[in-house]
PDB file of C-alpha atoms in Angstrom:
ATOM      1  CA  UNK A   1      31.656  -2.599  -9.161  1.00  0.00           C
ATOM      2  CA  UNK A   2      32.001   0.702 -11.223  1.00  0.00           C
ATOM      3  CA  UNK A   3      29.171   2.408 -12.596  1.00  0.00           C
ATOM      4  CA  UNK A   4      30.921   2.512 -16.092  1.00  0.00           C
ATOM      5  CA  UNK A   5      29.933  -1.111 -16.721  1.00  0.00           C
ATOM      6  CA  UNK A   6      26.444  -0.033 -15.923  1.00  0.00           C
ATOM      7  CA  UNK A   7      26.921   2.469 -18.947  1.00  0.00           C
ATOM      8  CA  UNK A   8      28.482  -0.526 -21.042  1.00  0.00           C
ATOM      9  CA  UNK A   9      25.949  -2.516 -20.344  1.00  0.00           C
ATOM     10  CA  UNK A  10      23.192  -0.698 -21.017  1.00  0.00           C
ATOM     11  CA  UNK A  11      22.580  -0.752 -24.641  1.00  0.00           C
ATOM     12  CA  UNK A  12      22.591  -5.191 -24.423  1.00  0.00           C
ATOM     13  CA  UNK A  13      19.964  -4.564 -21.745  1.00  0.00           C
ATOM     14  CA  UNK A  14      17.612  -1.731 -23.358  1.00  0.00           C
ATOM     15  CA  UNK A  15      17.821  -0.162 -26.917  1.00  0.00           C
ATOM     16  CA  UNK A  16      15.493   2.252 -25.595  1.00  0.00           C
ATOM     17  CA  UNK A  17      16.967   3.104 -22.074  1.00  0.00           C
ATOM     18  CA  UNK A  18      21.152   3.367 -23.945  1.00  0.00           C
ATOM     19  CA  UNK A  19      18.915   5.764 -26.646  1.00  0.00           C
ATOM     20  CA  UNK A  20      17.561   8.007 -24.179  1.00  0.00           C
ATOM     21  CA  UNK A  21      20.997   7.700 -21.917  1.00  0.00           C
ATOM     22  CA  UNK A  22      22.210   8.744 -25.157  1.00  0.00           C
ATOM     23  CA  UNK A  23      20.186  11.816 -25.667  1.00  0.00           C
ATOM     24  CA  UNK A  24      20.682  13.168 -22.113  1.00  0.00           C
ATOM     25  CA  UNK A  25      24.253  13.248 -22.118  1.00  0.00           C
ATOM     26  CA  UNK A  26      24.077  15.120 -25.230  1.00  0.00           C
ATOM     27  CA  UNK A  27      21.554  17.402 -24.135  1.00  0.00           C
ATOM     28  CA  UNK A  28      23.651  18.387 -21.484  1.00  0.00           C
ATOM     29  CA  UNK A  29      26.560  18.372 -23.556  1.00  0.00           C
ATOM     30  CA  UNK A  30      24.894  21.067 -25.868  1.00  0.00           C
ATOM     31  CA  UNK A  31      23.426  22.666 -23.089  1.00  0.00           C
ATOM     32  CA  UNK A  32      20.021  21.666 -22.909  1.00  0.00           C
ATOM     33  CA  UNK A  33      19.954  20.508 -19.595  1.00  0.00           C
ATOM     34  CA  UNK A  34      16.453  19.064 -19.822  1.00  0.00           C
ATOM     35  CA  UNK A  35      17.178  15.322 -19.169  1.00  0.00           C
ATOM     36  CA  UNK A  36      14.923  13.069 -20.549  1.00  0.00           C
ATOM     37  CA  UNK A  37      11.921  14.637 -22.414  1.00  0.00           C
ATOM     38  CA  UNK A  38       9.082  12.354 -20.686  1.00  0.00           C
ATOM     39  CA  UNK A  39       9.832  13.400 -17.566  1.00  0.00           C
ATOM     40  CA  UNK A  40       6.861  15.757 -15.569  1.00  0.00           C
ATOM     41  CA  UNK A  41       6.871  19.029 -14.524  1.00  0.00           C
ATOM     42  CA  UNK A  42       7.607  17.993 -11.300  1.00  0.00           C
ATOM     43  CA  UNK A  43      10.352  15.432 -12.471  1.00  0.00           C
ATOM     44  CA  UNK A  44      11.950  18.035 -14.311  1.00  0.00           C
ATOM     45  CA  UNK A  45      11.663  20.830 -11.227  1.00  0.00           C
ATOM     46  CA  UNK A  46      13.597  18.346  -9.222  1.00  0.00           C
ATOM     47  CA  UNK A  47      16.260  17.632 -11.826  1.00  0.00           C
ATOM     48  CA  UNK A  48      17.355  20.983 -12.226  1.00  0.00           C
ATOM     49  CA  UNK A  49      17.451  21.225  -8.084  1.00  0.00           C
ATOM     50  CA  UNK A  50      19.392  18.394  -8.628  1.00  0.00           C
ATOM     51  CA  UNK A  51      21.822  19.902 -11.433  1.00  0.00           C
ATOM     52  CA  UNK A  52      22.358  22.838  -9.231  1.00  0.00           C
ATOM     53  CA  UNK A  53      23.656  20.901  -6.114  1.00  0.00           C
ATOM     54  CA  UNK A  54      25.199  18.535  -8.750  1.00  0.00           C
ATOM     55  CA  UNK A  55      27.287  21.382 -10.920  1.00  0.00           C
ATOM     56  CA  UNK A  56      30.150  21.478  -8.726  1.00  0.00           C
ATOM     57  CA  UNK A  57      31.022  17.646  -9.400  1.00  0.00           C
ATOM     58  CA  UNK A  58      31.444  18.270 -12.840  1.00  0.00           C
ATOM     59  CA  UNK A  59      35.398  16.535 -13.736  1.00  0.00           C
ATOM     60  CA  UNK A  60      38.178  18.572 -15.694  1.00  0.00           C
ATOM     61  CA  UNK A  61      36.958  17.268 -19.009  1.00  0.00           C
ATOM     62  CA  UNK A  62      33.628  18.450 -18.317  1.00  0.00           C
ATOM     63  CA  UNK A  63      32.067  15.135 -18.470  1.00  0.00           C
ATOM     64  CA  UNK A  64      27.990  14.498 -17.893  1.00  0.00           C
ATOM     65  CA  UNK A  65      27.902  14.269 -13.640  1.00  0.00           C
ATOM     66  CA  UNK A  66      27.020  10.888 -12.842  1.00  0.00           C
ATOM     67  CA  UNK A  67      24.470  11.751 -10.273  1.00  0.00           C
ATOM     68  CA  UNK A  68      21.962  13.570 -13.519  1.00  0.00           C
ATOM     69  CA  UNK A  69      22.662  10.651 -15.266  1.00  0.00           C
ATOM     70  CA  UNK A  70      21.941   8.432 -13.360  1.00  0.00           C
ATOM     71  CA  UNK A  71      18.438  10.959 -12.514  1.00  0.00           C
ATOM     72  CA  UNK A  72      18.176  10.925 -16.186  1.00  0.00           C
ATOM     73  CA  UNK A  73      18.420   7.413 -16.032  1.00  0.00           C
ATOM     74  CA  UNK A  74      16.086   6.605 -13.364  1.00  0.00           C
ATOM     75  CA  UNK A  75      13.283   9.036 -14.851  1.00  0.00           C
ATOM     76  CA  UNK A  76      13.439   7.467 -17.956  1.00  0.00           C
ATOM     77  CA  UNK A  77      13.537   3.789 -16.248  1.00  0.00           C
ATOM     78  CA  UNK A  78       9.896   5.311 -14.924  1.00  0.00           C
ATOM     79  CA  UNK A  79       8.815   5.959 -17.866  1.00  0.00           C
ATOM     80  CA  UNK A  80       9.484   2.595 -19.927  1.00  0.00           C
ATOM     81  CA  UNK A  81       9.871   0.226 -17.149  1.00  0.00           C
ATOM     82  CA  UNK A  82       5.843  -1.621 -18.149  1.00  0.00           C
ATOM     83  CA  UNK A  83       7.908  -2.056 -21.237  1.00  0.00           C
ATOM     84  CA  UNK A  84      10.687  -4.034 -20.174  1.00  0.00           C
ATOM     85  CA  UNK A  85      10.363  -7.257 -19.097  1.00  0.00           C
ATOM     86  CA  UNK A  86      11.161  -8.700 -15.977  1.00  0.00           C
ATOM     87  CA  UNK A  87      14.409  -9.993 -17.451  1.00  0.00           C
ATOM     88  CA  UNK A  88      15.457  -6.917 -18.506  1.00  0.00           C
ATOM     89  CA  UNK A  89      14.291  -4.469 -15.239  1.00  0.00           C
ATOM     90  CA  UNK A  90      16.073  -7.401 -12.999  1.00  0.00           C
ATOM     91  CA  UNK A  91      19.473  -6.827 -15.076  1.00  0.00           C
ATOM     92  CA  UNK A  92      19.284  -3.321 -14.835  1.00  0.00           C
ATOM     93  CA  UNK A  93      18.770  -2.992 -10.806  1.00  0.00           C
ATOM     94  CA  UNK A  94      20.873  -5.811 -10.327  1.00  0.00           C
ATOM     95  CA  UNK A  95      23.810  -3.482 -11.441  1.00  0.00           C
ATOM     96  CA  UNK A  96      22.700  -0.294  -9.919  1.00  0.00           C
ATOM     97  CA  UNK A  97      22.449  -2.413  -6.990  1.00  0.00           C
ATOM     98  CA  UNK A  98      26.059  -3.904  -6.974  1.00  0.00           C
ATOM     99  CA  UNK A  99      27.252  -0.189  -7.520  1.00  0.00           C
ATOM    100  CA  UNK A 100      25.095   0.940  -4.329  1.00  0.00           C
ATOM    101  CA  UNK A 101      26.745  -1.939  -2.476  1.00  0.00           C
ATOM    102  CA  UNK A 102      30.370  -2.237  -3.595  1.00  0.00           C
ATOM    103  CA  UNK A 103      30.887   0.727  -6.024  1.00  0.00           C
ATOM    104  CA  UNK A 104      33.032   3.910  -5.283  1.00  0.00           C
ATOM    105  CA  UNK A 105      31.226   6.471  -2.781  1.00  0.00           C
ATOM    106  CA  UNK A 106      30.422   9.214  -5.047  1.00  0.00           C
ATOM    107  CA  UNK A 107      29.022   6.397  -7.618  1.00  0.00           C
ATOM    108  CA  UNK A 108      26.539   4.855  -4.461  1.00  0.00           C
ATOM    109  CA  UNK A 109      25.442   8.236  -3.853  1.00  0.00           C
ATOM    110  CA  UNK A 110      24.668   9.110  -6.757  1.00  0.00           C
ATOM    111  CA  UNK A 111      22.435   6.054  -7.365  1.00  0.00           C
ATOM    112  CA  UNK A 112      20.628   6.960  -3.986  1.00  0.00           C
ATOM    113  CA  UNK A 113      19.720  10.389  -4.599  1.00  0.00           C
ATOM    114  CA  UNK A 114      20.130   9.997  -8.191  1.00  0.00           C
ATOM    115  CA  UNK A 115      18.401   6.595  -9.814  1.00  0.00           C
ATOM    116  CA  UNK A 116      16.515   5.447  -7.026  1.00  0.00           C
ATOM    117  CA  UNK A 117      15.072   9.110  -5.662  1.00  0.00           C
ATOM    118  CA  UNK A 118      14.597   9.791  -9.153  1.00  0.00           C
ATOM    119  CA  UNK A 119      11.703   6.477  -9.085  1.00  0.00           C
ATOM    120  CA  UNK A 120      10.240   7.395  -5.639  1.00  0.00           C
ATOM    121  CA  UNK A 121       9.837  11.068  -7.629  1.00  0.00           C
ATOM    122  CA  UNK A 122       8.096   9.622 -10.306  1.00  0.00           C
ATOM    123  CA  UNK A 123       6.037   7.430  -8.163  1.00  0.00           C
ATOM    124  CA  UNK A 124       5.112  10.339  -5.609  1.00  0.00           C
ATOM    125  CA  UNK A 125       3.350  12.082  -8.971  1.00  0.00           C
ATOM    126  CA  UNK A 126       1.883   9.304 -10.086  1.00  0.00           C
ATOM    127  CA  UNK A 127       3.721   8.664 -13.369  1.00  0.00           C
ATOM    128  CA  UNK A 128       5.329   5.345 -12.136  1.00  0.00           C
ATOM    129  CA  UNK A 129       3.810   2.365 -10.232  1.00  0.00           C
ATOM    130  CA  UNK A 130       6.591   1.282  -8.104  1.00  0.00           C
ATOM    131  CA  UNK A 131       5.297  -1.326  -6.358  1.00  0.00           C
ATOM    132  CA  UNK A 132       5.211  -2.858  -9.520  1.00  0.00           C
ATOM    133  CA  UNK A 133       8.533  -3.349  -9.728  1.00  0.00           C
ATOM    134  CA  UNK A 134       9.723  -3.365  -5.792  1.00  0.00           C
ATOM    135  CA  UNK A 135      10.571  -6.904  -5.603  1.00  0.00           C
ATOM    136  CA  UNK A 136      13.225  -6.570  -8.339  1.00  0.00           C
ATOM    137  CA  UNK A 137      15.140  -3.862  -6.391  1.00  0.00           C
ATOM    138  CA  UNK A 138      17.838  -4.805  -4.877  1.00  0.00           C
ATOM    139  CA  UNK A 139      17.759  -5.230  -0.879  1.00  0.00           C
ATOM    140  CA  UNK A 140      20.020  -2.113  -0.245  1.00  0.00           C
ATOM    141  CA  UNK A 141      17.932  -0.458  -2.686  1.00  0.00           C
ATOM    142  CA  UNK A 142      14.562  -1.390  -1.084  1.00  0.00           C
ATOM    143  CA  UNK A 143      16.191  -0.124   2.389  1.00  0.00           C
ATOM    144  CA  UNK A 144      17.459   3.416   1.124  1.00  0.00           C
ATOM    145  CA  UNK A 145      13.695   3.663  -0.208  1.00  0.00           C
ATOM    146  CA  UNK A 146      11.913   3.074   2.999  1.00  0.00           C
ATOM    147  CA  UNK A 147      14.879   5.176   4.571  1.00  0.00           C
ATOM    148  CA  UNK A 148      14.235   7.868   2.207  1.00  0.00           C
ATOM    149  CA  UNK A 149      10.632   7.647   2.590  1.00  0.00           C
ATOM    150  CA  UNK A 150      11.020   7.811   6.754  1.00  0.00           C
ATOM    151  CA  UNK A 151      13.293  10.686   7.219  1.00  0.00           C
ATOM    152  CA  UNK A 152      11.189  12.806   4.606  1.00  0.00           C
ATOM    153  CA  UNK A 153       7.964  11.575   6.996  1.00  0.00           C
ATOM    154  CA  UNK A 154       6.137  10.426   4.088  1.00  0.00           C
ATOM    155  CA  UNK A 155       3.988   7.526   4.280  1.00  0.00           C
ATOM    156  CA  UNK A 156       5.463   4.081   3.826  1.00  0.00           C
ATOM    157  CA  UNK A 157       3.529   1.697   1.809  1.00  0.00           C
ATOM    158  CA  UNK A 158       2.235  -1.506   2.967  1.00  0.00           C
ATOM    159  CA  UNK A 159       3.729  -3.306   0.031  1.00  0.00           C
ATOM    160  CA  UNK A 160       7.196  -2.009   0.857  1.00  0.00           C
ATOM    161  CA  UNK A 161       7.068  -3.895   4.565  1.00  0.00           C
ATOM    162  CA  UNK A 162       6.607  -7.181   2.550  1.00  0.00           C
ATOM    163  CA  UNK A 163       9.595  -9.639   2.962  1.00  0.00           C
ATOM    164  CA  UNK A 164       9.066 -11.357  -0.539  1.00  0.00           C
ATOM    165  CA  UNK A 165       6.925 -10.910  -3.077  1.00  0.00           C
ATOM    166  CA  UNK A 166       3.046 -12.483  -3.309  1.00  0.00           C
ATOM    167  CA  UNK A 167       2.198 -15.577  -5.041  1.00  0.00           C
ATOM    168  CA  UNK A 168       0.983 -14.418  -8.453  1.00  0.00           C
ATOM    169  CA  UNK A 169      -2.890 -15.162  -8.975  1.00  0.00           C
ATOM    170  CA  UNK A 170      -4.743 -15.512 -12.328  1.00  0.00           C
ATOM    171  CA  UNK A 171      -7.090 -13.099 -13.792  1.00  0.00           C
ATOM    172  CA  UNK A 172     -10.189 -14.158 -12.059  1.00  0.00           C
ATOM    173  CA  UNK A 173      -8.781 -14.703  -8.673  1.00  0.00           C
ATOM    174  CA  UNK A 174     -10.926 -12.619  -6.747  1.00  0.00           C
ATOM    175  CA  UNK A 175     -14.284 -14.425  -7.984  1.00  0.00           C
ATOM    176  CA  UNK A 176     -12.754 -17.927  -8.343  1.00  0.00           C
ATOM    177  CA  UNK A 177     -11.012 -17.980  -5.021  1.00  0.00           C
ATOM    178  CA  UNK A 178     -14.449 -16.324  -3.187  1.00  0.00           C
ATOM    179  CA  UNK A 179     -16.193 -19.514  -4.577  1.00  0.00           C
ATOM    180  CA  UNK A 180     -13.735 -21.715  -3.332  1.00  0.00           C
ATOM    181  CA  UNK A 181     -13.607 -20.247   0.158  1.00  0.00           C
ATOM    182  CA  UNK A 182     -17.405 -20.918   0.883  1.00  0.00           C
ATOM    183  CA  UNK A 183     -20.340 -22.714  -0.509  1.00  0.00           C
ATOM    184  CA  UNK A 184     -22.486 -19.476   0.656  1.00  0.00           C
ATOM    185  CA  UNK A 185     -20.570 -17.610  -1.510  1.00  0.00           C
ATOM    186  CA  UNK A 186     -20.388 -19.736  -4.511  1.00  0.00           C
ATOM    187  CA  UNK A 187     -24.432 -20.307  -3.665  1.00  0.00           C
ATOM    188  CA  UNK A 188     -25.038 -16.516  -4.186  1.00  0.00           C
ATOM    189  CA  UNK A 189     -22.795 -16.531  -6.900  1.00  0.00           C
ATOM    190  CA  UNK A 190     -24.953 -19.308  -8.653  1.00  0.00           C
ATOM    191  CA  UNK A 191     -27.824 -17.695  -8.072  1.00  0.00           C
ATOM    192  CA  UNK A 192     -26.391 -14.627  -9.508  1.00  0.00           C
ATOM    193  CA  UNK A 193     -25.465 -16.404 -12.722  1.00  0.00           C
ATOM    194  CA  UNK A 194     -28.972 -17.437 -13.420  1.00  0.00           C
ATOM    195  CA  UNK A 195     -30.034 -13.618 -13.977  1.00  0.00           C
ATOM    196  CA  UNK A 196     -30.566 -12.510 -17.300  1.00  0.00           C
ATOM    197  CA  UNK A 197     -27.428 -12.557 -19.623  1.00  0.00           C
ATOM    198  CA  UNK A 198     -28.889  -9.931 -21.686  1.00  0.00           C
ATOM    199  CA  UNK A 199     -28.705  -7.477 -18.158  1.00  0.00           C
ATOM    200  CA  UNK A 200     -25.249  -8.991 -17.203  1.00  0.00           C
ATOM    201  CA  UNK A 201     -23.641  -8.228 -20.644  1.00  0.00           C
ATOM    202  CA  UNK A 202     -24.835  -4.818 -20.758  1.00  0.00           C
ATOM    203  CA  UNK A 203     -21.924  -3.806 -18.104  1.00  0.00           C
ATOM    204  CA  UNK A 204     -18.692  -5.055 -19.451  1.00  0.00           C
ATOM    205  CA  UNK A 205     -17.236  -5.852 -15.666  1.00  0.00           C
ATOM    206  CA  UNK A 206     -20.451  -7.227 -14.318  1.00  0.00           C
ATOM    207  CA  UNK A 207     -18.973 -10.575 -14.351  1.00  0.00           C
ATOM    208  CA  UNK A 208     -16.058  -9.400 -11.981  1.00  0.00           C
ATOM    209  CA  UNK A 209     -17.368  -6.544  -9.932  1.00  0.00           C
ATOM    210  CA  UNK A 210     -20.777  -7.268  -9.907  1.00  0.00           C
ATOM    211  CA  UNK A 211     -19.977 -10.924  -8.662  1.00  0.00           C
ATOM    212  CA  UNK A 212     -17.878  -9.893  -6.100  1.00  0.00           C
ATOM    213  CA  UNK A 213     -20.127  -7.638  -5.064  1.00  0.00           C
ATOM    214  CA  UNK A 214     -23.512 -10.294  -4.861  1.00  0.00           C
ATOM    215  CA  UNK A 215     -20.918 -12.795  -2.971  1.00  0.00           C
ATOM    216  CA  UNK A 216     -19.665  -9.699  -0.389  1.00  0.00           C
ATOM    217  CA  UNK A 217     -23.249  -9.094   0.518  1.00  0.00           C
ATOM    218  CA  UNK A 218     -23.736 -12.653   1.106  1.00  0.00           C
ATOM    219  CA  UNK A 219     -21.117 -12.634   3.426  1.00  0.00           C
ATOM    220  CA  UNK A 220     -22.252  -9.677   5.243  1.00  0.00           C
ATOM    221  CA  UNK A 221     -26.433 -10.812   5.448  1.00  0.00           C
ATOM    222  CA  UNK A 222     -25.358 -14.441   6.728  1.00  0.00           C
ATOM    223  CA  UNK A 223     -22.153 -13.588   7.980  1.00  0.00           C
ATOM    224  CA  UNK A 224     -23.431 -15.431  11.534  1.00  0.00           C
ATOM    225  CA  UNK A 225     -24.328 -18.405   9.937  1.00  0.00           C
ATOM    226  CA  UNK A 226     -21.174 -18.813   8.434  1.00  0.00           C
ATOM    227  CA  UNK A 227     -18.795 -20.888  10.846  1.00  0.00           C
ATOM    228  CA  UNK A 228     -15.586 -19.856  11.530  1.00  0.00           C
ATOM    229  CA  UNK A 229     -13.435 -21.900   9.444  1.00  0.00           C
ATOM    230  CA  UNK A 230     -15.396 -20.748   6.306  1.00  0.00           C
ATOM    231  CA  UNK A 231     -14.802 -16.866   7.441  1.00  0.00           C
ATOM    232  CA  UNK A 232     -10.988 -17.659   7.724  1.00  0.00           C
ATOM    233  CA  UNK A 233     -11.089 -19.061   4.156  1.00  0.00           C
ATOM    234  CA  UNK A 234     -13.066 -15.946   3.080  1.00  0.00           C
ATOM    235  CA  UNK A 235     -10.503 -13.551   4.785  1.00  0.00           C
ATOM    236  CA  UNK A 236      -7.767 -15.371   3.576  1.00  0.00           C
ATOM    237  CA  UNK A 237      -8.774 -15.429  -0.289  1.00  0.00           C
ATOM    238  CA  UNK A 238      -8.899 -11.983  -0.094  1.00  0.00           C
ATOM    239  CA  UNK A 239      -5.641 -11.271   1.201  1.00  0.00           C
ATOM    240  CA  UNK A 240      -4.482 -13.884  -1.641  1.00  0.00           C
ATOM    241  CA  UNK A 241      -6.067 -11.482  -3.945  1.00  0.00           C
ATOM    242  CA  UNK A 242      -4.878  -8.437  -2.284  1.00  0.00           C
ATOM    243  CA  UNK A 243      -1.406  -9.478  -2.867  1.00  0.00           C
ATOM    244  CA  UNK A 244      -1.387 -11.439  -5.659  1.00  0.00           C
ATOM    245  CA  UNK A 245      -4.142 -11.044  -8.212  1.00  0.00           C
ATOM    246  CA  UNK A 246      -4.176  -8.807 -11.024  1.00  0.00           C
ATOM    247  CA  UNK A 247      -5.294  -5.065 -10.823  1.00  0.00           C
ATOM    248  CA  UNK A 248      -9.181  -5.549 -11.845  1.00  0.00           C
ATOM    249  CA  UNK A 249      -9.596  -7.899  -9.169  1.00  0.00           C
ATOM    250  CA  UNK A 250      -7.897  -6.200  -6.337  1.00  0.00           C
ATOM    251  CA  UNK A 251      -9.893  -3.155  -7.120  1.00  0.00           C
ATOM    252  CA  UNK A 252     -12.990  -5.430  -7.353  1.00  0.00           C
ATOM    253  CA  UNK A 253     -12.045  -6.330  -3.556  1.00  0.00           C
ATOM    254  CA  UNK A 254     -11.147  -3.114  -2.767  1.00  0.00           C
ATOM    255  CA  UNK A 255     -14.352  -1.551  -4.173  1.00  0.00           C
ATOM    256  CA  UNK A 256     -16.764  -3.821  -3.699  1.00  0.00           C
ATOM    257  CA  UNK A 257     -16.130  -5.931  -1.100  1.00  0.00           C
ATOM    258  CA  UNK A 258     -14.057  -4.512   1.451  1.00  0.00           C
ATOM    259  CA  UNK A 259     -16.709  -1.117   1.507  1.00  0.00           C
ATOM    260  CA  UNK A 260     -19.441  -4.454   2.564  1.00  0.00           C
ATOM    261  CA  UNK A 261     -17.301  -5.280   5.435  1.00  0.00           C
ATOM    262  CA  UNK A 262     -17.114  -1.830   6.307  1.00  0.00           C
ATOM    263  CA  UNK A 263     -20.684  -0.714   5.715  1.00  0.00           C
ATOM    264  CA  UNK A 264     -21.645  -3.979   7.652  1.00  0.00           C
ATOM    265  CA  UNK A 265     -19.529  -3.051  10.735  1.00  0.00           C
ATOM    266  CA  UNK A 266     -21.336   0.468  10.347  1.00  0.00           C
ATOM    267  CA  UNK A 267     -24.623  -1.153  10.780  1.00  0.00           C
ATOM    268  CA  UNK A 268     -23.947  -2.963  13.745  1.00  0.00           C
ATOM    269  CA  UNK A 269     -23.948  -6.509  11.815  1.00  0.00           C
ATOM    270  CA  UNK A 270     -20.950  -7.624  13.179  1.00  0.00           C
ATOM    271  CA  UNK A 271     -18.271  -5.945  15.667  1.00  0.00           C
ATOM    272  CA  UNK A 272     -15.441  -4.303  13.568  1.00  0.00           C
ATOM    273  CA  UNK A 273     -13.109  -6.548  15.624  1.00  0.00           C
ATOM    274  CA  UNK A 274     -14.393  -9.243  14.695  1.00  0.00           C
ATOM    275  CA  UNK A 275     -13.313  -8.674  10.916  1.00  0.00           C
ATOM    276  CA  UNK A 276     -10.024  -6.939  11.599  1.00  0.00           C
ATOM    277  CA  UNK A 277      -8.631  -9.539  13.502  1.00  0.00           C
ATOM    278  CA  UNK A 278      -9.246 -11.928  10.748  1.00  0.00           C
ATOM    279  CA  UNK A 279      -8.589  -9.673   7.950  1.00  0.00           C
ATOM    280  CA  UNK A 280      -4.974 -10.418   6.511  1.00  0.00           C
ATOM    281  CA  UNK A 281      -2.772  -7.240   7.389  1.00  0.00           C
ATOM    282  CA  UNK A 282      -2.715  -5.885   3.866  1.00  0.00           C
ATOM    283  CA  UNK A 283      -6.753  -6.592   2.986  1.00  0.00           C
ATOM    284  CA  UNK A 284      -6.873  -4.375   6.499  1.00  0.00           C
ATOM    285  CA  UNK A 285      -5.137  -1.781   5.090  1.00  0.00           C
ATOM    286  CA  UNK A 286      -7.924  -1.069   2.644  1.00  0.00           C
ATOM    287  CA  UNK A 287     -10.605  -1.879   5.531  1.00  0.00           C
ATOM    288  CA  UNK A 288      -9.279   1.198   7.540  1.00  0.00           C
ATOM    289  CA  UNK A 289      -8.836   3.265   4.140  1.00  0.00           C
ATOM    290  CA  UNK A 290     -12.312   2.718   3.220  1.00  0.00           C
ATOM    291  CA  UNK A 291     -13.620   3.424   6.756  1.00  0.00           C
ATOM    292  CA  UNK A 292     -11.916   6.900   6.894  1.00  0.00           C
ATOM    293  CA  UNK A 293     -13.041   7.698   3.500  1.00  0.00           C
ATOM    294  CA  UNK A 294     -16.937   7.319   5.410  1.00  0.00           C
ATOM    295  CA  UNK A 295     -15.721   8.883   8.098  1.00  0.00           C
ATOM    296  CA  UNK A 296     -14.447  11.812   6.155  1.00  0.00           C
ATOM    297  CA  UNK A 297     -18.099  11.880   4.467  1.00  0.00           C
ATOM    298  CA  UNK A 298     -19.980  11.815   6.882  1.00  0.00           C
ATOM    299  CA  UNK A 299     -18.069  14.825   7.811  1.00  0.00           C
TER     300      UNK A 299
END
């Protein structure tokens, strides 16, 4: 696989990616350098690092080095990839990852520390959510990731260890999932839901966090009343959620209940063993991020 079908490709895949493509090879052309425009001030710090080591490779006709444009590429991937669809962001990595696989050397390096550094980059500022998109990487491309990640000892994600991705959930997950996991729950939720309307629609996400919320402390007052089955199907819709649901109801977990589990171990209403080893392993990763983030208070 050569890269130059990647460039052939392009335009059938994304107008806007080929456009941009466009306007970086002729930025460098004229001398610009800059890549694409929306990349940060940090992008853009490690693209010219990148041009320097990158200057030498530069052919007789003085053609656009395929490891910037491929950076180019990848920043500007960051950028639009909530914009693509799924369709589109699978065709795209698909190719990069044949040429990572099966391509020339200089063409698979250049996707390494070009494209796919280039998204880890944007991630590590915070312009680009990749686990977002980290199922639709290639496998080679996940494994240079975590590689990259390891040998420059920064922290690798729980998402990344996952072998396929979650089972989508519906907006609503966390509350409708919660009710279904324990009559308790769906009790205090009830009860919750016979409150004034006039009080609940004065906070637009009362009906999300502040449920989740009433049904956490439920779980944490009568948490040894509740058998064990029921706290299995408790810990196990939130790790559903977790992994699955959409972002307003993991952060409803991961703000409003998980902090209950946590506040209850605190208080010496349950042991904190007793929740961690039934806690799924990623609904434990924000257990023990929330109870450093006391610890570090209390500091």
């Amino acid at each position: 696989m050569s890269i130059s079908r990647l460039w052939d490709e392009l335009p059938g895949i994304s107008s806007e990616l080929a456009a941009a493509d466009r306007a970086a090879v002729d930025a460098w052309h004229a001398g610009g350098g800059d890549g694409d425009s929306e990349s940060s001030d940090g992008e853009e710090a490690w693209l010219a690092d990148e041009a320097d080591g990158a200057s030498e490779e530069t052919d007789a006709e003085d053609e656009y080095p395929v490891l910037l444009r491929l950076a180019a590429l990848g920043s500007s991937f960051a950028a639009r990839a909530d914009r693509m669809s799924a369709r589109q962001r699978e065709r795209l990595l698909g190719l990069l990852e044949e040429v990572l696989v099966s391509g020339a050397e200089d063409e698979q390096n250049a996707v390494a520390t070009g494209f796919l550094e280039a998204l880890v980059s944007a991630y590590d500022y915070r312009d680009f959510d990749l686990a977002a998109v980290w199922h639709e990487l290639g496998e080679e491309s996940r494994h240079y990731i975590k590689l990259w990640n390891t040998q420059t000892r920064a922290a690798v994600p729980y998402w990344m260890t996952l072998r396929a991705p979650p089972e989508p959930q519906p907006a609503g997950a966390a509350v409708a999932l919660l009710r279904e996991s324990c009559d308790r729950l769906a009790n205090a939720d009830d009860r919750l839901l016979d409150t004034s309307t006039e009080t609940r629609s004065a906070e637009p996400d009362y009906d999300l966090q502040h449920r989740v919320e009433n049904m956490a402390a439920e779980f944490v007052r009568d948490f040894r009343e509740i058998d064990r089955s029921s706290r299995a199907k408790v810990f196990e819709a939130l790790e559903k959620v977790v992994l699955g649901a959409p972002e307003d109801d993991v952060t409803a977990i991961a703000e409003r209940f998980v902090p209950a589990l946590v506040t209850g171990c605190r208080l010496g209403v349950f042991h904190p063993m007793l929740i961690l080893s039934g806690l799924g392993a990623h609904t434990a990763h924000y257990f023990n991020k929330v109870n450093e983030e006391m610890e570090w208070e209390l500091e």
